[in-house]
mmCIF file of C-alpha atoms in Angstrom:
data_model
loop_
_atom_site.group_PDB
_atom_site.id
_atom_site.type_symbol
_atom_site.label_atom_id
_atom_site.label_comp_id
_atom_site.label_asym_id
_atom_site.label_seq_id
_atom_site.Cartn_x
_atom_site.Cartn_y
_atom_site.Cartn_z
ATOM 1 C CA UNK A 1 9.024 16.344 32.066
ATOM 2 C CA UNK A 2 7.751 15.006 28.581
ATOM 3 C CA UNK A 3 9.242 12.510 26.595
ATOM 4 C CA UNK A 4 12.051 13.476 24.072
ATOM 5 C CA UNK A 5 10.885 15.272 20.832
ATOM 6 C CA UNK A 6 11.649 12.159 18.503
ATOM 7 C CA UNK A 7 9.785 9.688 20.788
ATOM 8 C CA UNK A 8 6.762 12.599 21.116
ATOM 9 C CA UNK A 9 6.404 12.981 17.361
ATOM 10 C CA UNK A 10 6.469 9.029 16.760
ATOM 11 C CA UNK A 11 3.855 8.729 19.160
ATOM 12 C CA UNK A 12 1.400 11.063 18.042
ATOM 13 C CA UNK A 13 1.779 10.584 14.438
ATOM 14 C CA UNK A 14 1.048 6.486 15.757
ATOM 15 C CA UNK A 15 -1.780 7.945 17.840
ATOM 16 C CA UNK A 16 -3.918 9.744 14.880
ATOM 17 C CA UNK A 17 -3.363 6.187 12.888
ATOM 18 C CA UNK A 18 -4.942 4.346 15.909
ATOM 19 C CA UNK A 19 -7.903 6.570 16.305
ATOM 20 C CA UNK A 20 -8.488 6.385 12.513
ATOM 21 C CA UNK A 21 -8.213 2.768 12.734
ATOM 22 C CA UNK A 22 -10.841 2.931 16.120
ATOM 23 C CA UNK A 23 -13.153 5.039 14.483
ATOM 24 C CA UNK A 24 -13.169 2.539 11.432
ATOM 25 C CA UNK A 25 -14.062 -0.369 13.404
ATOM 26 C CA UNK A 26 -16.900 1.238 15.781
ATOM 27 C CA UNK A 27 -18.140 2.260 12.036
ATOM 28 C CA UNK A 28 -18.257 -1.483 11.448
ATOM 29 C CA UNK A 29 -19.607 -2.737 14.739
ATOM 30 C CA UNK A 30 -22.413 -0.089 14.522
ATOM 31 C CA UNK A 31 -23.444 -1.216 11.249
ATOM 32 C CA UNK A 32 -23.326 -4.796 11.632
ATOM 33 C CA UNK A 33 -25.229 -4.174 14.572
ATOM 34 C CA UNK A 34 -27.443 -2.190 12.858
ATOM 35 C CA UNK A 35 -27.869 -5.263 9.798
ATOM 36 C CA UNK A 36 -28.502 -7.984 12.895
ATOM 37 C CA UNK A 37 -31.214 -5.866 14.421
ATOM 38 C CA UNK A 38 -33.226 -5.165 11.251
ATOM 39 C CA UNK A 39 -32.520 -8.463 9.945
ATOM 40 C CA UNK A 40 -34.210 -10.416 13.274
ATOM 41 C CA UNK A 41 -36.980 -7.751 13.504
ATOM 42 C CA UNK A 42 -38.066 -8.567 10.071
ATOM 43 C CA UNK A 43 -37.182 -12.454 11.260
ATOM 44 C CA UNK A 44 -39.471 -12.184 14.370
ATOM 45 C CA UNK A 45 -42.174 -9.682 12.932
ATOM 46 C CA UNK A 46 -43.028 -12.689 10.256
ATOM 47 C CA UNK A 47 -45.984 -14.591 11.014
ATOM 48 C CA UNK A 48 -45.085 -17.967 10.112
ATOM 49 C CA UNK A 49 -42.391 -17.538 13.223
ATOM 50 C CA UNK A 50 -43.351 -18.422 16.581
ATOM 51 C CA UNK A 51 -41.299 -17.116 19.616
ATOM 52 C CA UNK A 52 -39.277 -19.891 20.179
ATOM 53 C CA UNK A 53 -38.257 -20.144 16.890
ATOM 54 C CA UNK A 54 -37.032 -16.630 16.162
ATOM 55 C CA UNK A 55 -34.943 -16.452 19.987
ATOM 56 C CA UNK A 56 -33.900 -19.736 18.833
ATOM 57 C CA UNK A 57 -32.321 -17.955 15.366
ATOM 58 C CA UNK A 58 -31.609 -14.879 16.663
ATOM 59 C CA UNK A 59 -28.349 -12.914 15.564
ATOM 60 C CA UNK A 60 -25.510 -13.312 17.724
ATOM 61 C CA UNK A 61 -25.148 -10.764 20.603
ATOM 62 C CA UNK A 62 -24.044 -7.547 19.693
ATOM 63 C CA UNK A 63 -21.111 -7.100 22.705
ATOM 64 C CA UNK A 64 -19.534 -9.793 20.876
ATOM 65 C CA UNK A 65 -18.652 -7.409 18.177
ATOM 66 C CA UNK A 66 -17.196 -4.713 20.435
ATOM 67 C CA UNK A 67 -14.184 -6.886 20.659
ATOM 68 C CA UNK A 68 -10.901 -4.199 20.248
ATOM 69 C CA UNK A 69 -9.363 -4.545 16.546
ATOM 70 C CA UNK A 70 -5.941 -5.949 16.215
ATOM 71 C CA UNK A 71 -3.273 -3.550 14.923
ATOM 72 C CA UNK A 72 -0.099 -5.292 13.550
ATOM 73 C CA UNK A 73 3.296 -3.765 13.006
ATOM 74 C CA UNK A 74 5.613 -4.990 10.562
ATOM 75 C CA UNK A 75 8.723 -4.727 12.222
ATOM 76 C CA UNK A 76 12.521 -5.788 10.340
ATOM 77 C CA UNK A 77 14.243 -4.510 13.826
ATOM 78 C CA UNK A 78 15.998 -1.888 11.764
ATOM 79 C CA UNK A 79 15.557 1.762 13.356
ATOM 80 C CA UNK A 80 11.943 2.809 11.587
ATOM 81 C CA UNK A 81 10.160 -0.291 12.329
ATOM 82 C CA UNK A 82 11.122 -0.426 15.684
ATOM 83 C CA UNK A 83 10.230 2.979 16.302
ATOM 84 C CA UNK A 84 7.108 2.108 14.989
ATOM 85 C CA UNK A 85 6.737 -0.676 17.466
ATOM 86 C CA UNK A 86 7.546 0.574 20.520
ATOM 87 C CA UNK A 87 5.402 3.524 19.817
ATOM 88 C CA UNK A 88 2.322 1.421 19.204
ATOM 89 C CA UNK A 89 3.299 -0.597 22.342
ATOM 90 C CA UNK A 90 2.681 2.803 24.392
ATOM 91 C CA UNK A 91 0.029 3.825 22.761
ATOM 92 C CA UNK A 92 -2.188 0.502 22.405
ATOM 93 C CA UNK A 93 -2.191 0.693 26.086
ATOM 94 C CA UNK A 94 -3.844 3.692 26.356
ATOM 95 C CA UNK A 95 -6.681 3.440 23.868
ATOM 96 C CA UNK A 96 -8.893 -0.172 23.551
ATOM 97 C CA UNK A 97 -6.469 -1.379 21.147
ATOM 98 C CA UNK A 98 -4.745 -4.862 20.631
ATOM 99 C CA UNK A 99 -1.016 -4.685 19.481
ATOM 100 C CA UNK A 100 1.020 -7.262 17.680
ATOM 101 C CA UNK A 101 4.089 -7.454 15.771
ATOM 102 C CA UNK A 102 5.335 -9.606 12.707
ATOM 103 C CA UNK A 103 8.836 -10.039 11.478
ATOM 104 C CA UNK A 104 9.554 -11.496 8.227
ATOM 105 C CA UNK A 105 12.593 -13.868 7.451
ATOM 106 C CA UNK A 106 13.274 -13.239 3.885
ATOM 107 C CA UNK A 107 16.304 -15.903 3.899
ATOM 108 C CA UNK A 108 18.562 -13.831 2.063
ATOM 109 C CA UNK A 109 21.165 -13.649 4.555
ATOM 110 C CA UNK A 110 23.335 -16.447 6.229
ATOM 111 C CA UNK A 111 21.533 -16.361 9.963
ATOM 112 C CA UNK A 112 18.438 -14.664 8.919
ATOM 113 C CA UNK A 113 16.640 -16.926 11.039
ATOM 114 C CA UNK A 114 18.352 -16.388 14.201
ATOM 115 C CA UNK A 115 17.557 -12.523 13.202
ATOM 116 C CA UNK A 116 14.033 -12.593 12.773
ATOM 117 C CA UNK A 117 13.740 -14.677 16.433
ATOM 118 C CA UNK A 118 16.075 -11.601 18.071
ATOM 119 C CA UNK A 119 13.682 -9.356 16.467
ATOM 120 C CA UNK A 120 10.772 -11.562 17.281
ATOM 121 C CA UNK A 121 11.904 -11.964 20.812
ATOM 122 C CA UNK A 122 12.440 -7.918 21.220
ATOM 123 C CA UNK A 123 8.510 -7.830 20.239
ATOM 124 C CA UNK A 124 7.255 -9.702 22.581
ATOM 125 C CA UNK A 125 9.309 -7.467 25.541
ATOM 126 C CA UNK A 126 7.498 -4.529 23.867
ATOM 127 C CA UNK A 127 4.780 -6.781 25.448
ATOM 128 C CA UNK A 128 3.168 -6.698 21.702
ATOM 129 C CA UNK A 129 1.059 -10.083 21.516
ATOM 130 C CA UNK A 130 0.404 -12.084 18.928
ATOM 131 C CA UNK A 131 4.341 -11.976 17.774
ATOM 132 C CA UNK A 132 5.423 -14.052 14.886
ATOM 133 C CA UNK A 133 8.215 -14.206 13.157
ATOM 134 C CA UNK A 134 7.423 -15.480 9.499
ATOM 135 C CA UNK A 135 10.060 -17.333 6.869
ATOM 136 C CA UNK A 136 9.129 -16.987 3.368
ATOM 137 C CA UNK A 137 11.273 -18.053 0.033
ATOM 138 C CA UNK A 138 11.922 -15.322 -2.232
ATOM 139 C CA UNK A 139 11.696 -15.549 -5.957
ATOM 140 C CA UNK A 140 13.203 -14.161 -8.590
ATOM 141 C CA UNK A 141 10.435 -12.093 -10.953
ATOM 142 C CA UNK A 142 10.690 -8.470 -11.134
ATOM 143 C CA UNK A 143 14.449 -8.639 -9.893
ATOM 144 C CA UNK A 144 15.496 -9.104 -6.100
ATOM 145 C CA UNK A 145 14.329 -5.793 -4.589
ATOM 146 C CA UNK A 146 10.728 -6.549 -6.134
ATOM 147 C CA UNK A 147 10.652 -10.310 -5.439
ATOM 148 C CA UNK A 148 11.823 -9.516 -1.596
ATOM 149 C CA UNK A 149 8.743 -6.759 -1.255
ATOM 150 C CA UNK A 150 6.470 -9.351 -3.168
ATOM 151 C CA UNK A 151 7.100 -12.162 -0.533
ATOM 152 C CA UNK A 152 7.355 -9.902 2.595
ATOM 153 C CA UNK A 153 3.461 -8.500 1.516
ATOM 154 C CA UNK A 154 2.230 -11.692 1.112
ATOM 155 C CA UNK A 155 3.750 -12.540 4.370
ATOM 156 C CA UNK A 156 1.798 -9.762 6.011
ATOM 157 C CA UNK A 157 -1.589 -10.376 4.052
ATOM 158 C CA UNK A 158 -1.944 -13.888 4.994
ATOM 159 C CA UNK A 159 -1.155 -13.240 9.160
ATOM 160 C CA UNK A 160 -3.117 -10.243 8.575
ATOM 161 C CA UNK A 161 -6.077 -12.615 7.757
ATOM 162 C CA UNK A 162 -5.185 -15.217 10.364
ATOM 163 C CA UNK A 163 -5.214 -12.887 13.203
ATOM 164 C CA UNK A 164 -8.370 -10.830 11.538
ATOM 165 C CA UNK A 165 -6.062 -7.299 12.246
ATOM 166 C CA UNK A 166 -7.923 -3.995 11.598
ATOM 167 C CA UNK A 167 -4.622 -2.757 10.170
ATOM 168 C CA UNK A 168 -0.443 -2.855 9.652
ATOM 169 C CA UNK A 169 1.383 -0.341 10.253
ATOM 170 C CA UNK A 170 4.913 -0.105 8.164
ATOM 171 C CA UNK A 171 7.267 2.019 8.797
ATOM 172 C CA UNK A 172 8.371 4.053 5.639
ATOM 173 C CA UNK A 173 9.374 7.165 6.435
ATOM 174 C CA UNK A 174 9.687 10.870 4.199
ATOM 175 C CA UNK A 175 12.917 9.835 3.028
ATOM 176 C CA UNK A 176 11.912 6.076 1.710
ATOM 177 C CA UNK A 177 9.254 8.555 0.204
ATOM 178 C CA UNK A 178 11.800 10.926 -1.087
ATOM 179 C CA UNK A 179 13.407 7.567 -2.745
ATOM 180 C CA UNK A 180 10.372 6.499 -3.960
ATOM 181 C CA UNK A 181 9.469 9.530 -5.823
ATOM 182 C CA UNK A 182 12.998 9.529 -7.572
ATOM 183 C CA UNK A 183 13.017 5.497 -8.287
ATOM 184 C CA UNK A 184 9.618 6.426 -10.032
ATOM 185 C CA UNK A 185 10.951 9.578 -12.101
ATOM 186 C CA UNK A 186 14.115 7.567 -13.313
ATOM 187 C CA UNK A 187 11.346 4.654 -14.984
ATOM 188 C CA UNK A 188 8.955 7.794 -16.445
ATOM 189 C CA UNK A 189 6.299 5.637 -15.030
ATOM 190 C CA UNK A 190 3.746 8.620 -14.790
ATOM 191 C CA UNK A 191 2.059 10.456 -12.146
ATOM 192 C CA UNK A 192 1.130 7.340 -10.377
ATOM 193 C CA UNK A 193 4.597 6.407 -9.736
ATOM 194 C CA UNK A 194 5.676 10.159 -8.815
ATOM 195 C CA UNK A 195 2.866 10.145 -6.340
ATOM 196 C CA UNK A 196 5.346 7.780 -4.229
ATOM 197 C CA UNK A 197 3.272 5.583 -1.368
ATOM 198 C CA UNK A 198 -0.286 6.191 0.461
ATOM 199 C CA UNK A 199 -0.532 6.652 3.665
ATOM 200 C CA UNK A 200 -3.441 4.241 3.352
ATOM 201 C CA UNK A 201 -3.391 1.413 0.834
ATOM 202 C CA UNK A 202 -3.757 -2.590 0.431
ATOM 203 C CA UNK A 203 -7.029 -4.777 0.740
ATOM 204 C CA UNK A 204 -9.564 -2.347 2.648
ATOM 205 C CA UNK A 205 -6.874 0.041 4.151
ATOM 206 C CA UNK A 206 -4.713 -2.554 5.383
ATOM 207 C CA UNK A 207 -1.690 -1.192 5.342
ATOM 208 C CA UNK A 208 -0.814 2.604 7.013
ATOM 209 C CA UNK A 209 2.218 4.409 7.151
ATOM 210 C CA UNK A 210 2.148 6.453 10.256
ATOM 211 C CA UNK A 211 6.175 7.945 9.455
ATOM 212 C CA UNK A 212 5.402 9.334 5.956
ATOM 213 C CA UNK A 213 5.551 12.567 7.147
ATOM 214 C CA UNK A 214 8.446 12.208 9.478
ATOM 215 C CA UNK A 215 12.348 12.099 8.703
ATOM 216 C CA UNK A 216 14.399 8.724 9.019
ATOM 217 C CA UNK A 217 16.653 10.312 11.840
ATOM 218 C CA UNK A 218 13.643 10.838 14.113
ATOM 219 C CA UNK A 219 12.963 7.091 14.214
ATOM 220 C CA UNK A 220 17.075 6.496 14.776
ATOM 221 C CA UNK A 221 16.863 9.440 17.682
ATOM 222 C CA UNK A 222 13.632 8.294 18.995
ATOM 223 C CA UNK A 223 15.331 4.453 19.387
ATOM 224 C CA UNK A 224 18.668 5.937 20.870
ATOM 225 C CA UNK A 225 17.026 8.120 23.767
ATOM 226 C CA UNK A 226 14.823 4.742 24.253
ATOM 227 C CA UNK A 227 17.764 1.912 24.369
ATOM 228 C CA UNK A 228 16.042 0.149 21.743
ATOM 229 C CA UNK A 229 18.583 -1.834 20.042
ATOM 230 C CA UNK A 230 18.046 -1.638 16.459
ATOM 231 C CA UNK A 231 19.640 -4.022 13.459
ATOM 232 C CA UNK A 232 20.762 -2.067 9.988
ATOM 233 C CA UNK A 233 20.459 -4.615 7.354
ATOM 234 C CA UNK A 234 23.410 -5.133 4.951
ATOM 235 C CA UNK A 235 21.334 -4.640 2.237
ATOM 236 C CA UNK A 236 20.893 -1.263 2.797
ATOM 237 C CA UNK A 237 24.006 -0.142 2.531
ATOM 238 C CA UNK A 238 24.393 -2.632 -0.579
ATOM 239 C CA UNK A 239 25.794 -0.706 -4.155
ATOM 240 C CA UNK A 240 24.463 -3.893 -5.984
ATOM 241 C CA UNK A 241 20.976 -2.345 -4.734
ATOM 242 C CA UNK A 242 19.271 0.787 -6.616
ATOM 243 C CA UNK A 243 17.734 2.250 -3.581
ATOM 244 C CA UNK A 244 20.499 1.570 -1.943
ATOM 245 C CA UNK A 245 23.234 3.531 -4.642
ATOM 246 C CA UNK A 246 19.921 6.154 -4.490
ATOM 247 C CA UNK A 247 20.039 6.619 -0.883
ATOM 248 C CA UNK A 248 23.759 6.921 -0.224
ATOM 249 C CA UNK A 249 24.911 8.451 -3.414
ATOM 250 C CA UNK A 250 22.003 9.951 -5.311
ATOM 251 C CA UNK A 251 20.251 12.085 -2.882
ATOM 252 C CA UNK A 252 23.094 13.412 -0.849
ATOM 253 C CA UNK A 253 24.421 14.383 -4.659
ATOM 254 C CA UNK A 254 20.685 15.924 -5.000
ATOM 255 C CA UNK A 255 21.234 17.932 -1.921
ATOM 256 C CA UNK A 256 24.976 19.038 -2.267
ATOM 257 C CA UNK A 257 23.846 20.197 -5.732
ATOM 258 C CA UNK A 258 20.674 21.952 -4.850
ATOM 259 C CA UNK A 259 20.786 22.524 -1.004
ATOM 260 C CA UNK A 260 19.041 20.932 1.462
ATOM 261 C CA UNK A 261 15.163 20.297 1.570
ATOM 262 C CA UNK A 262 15.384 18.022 -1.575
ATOM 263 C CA UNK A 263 13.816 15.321 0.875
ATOM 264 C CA UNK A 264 10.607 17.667 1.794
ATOM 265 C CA UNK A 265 10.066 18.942 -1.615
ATOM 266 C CA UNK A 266 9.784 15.210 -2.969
ATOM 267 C CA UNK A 267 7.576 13.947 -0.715
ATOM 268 C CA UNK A 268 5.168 17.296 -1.052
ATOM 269 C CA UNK A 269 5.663 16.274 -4.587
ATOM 270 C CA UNK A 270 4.535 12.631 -3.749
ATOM 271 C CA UNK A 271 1.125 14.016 -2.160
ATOM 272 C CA UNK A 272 0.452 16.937 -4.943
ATOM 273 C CA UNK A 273 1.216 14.045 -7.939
ATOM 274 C CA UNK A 274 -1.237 11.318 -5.833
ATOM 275 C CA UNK A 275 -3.896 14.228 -5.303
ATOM 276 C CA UNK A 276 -3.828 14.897 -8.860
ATOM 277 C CA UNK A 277 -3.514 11.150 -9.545
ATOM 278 C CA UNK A 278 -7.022 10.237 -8.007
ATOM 279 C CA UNK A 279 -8.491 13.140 -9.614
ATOM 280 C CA UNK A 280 -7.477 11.552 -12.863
ATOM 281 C CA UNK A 281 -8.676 7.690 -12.195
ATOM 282 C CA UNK A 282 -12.141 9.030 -10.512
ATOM 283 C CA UNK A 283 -12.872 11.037 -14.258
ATOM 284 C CA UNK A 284 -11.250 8.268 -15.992
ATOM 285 C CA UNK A 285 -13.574 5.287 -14.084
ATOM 286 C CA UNK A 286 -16.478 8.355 -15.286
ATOM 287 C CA UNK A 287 -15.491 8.472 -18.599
ATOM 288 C CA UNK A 288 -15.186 5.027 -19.400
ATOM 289 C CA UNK A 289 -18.924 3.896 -19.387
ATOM 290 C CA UNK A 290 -19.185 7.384 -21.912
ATOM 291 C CA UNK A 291 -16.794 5.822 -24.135
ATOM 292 C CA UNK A 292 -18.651 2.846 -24.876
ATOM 293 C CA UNK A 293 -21.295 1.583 -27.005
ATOM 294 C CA UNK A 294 -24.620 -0.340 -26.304
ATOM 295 C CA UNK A 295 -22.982 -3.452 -26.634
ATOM 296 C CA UNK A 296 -19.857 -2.863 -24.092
ATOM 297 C CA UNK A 297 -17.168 -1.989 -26.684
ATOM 298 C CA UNK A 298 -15.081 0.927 -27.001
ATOM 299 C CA UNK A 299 -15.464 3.515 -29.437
ATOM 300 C CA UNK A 300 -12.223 5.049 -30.760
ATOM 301 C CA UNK A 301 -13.599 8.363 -31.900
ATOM 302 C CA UNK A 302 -14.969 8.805 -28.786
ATOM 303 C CA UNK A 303 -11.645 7.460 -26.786
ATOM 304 C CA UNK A 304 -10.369 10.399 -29.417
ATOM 305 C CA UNK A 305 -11.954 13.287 -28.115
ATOM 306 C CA UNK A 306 -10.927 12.322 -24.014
ATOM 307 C CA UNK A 307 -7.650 14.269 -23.070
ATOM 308 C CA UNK A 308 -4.405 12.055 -23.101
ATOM 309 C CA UNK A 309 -4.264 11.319 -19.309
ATOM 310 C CA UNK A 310 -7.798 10.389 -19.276
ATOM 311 C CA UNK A 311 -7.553 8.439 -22.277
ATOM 312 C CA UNK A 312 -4.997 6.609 -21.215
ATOM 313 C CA UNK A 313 -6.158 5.687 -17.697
ATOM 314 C CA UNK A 314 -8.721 4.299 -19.688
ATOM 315 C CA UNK A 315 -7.128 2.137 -22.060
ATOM 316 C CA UNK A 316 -5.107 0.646 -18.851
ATOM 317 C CA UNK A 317 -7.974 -0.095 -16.971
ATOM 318 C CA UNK A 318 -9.635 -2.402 -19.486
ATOM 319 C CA UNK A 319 -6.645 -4.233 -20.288
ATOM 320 C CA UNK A 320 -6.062 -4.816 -16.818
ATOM 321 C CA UNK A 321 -9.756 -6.123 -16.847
ATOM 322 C CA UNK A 322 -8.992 -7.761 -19.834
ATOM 323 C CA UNK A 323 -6.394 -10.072 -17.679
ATOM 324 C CA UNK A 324 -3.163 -8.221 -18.411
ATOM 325 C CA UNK A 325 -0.902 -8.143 -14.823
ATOM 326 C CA UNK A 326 -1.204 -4.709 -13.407
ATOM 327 C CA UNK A 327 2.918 -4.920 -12.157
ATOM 328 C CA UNK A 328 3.529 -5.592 -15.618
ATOM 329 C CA UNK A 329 1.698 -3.093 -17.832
ATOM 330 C CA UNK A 330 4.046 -0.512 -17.876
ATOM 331 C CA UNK A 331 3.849 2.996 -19.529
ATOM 332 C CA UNK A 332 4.894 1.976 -22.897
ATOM 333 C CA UNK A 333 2.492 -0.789 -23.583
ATOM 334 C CA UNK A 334 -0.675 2.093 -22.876
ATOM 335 C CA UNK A 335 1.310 4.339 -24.950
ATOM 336 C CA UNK A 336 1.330 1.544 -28.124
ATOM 337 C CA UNK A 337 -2.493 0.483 -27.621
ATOM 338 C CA UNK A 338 -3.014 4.401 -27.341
ATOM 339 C CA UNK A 339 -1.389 4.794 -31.022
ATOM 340 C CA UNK A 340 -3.945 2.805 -32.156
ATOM 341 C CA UNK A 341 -6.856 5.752 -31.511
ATOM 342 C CA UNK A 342 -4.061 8.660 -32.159
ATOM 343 C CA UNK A 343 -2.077 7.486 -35.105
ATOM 344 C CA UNK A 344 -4.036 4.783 -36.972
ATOM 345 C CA UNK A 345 -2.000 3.639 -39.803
ATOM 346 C CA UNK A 346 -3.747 0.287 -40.271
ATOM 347 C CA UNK A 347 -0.894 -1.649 -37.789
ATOM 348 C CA UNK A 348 -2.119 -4.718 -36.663
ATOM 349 C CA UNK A 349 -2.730 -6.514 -33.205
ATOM 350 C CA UNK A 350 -0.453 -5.046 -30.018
ATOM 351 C CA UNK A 351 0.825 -8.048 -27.660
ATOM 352 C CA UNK A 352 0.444 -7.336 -24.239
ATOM 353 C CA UNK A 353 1.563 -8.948 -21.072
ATOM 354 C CA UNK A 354 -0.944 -11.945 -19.802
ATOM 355 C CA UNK A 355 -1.353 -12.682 -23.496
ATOM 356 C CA UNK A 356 -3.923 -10.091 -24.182
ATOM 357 C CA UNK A 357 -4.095 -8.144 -27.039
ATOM 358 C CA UNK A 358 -5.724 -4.902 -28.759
ATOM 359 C CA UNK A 359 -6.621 -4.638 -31.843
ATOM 360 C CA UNK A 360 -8.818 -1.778 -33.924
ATOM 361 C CA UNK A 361 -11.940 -3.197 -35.680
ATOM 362 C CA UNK A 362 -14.353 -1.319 -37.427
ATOM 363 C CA UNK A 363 -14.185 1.903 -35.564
ATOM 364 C CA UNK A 364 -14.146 -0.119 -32.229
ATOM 365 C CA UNK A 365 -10.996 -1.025 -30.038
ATOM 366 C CA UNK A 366 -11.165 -4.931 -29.099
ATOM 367 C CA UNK A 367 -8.691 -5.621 -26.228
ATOM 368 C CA UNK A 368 -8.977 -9.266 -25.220
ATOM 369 C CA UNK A 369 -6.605 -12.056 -24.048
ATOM 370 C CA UNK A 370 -5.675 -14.478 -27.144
#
């Protein structure tokens, strides 16, 4: 007899990440392997080496680099993240994987430490190793929701490095998608924001989300029929919180007003809006070598003539270059710099965040930081 339906679709959906993740790093190891080898047979082909000297200086050996990759869960001990652990814990076994877990003491709560070394300690009996629980201080820009994400990531990025992991898997699920999709509508962000989270995104792929296509009561189900105690933070259930108001008031209003499936149809939403999303940056990142002139600057009648979304990816990628924060260029600040080529009236310099500013000049639109 198989496992239960909830553990069977954890694991598989934990499985494809792993064999993406393998096929990555046998990717890598074939083509450093493939850089060492040319690189000593040029070293050893040159005359001026003698034998001795080019064994002596040879690369390092090539099993060395068949070492398995590291795969790191991020685990809070609520029911999706330890889902998400013990299903790598199963399936690491099986395939020439190394697992390991992090847990991430935010310090918002009184006993938060004792919480992340429960949570630390159920790791390790998932026999996941390296385990670490990690306490970082939380600050306040962006509000606490943001600040908390902010501190847990760069929590994750730096053990990430340490350890040298292939990859982190977090837990989100379709419904944290669902919420995502909505949190995004309510600030008219754009596509972008519509388009939810990737399945694959941070510093080369670092970060995948095996659950996206899976519901949040799979995870729960999949922990019960395992005995896998599981720890529901306060937080969530928080009305001072906007997911939190979102998930227990918003979408079960969404879904008494329009039936069920509101969940599925967002996150197909999320996948259509990111599809059309990178369709949009890759022209934009085209158009914007079109839109400029010999010496770098950008033309406005040209900008002009681009449609709005292109336009407008545009203008947002060279003030980002420009040094502007990209978490704090929001819609409305490409909309004003935008005006500029649309509705020229003569107005003068726009202000934008990491004191840069655009300005129109002579047919040319200067963005720069003051």
């Amino acid at each position: 007899m198989g496992p239960h339906p909830a553990v069977a679709a954890i694991r598989l959906a934990v499985r494809r990440v792993l064999h993406d993740v393998l096929t990555e790093h046998s990717d890598r190891v074939a083509r450093s392997v493939t850089h060492a080898t040319s690189s000593y047979s040029a070293y050893s082909a040159s005359p001026s080496r003698s034998a001795s000297s080019a064994t002596a200086t040879s690369p390092a050996n090539p099993v060395s680099a068949g070492e398995q990759p590291l795969v790191l869960v991020a685990c809070s001990g609520g029911a999706d993240s330890m889902a998400l652990a013990s299903a790598l814990a199963f399936e690491a076994r099986k395939l020439s994987v190394r697992a390991g877990g992090i847990t991430v003491d935010h310090g918002l709560q009184d006993g938060s430490d004792l919480r992340a070394a429960e949570v630390a300690a159920r790791l390790t009996a998932l026999q996941l190793d390296p385990v670490e629980a990690i306490a970082v201080r939380v600050g306040r820009g962006g509000g606490p929701e943001a600040a908390a994400r902010d501190a847990r990531y760069a929590a994750l990025d730096d053990a990430a490095e340490r350890y040298g992991a292939a990859a982190v898997l977090l837990g989100h699920t379709r419904d944290d998608q669902a919420e995502t999709v909505l949190l995004g509508l309510a600030r008219g962000s754009g596509i972008r924001s519509l388009s939810g989270m990737a399945a694959i995104s941070g510093a080369s792929g670092r970060y995948r989300r095996p659950f996206l296509q899976l519901d949040r009561q799979t995870a729960r189900k999949a922990c019960m029929v395992q005995s896998l105690p599981v720890w529901d933070d306060p937080h969530n259930a928080d009305p001072a919180y906007t997911r939190s108001r979102l998930r227990h008031e918003g979408l079960p209003a969404l879904e008494k007003a329009l039936g069920k499936g509101v969940v599925e149809a967002l996150a197909r939403t999320a996948q259509l809006s990111r599809d059309d999303a990178d369709a949009l940056d890759t022209w934009a990142a085209d158009a914007d070598a079109a839109v400029r002139d010999d010496a770098g600057q950008l033309q406005c009648v040209k900008l002009y003539a681009l449609p709005p979304a292109v336009r407008r990816r545009v203008l947002r990628r060279a003030i980002i270059k420009a040094g502007a924060p990209a978490g704090s260029l929001f819609a409305r600040h490409v909309e004003e710099v935008d005006r500029l080529i649309t509705s020229w009236r003569g107005q003068g310099a726009i202000n934008l965040p990491g004191r840069v500013e655009a300005r129109r000049q002579g047919g040319r639109l200067v963005i720069r930081q003051g």
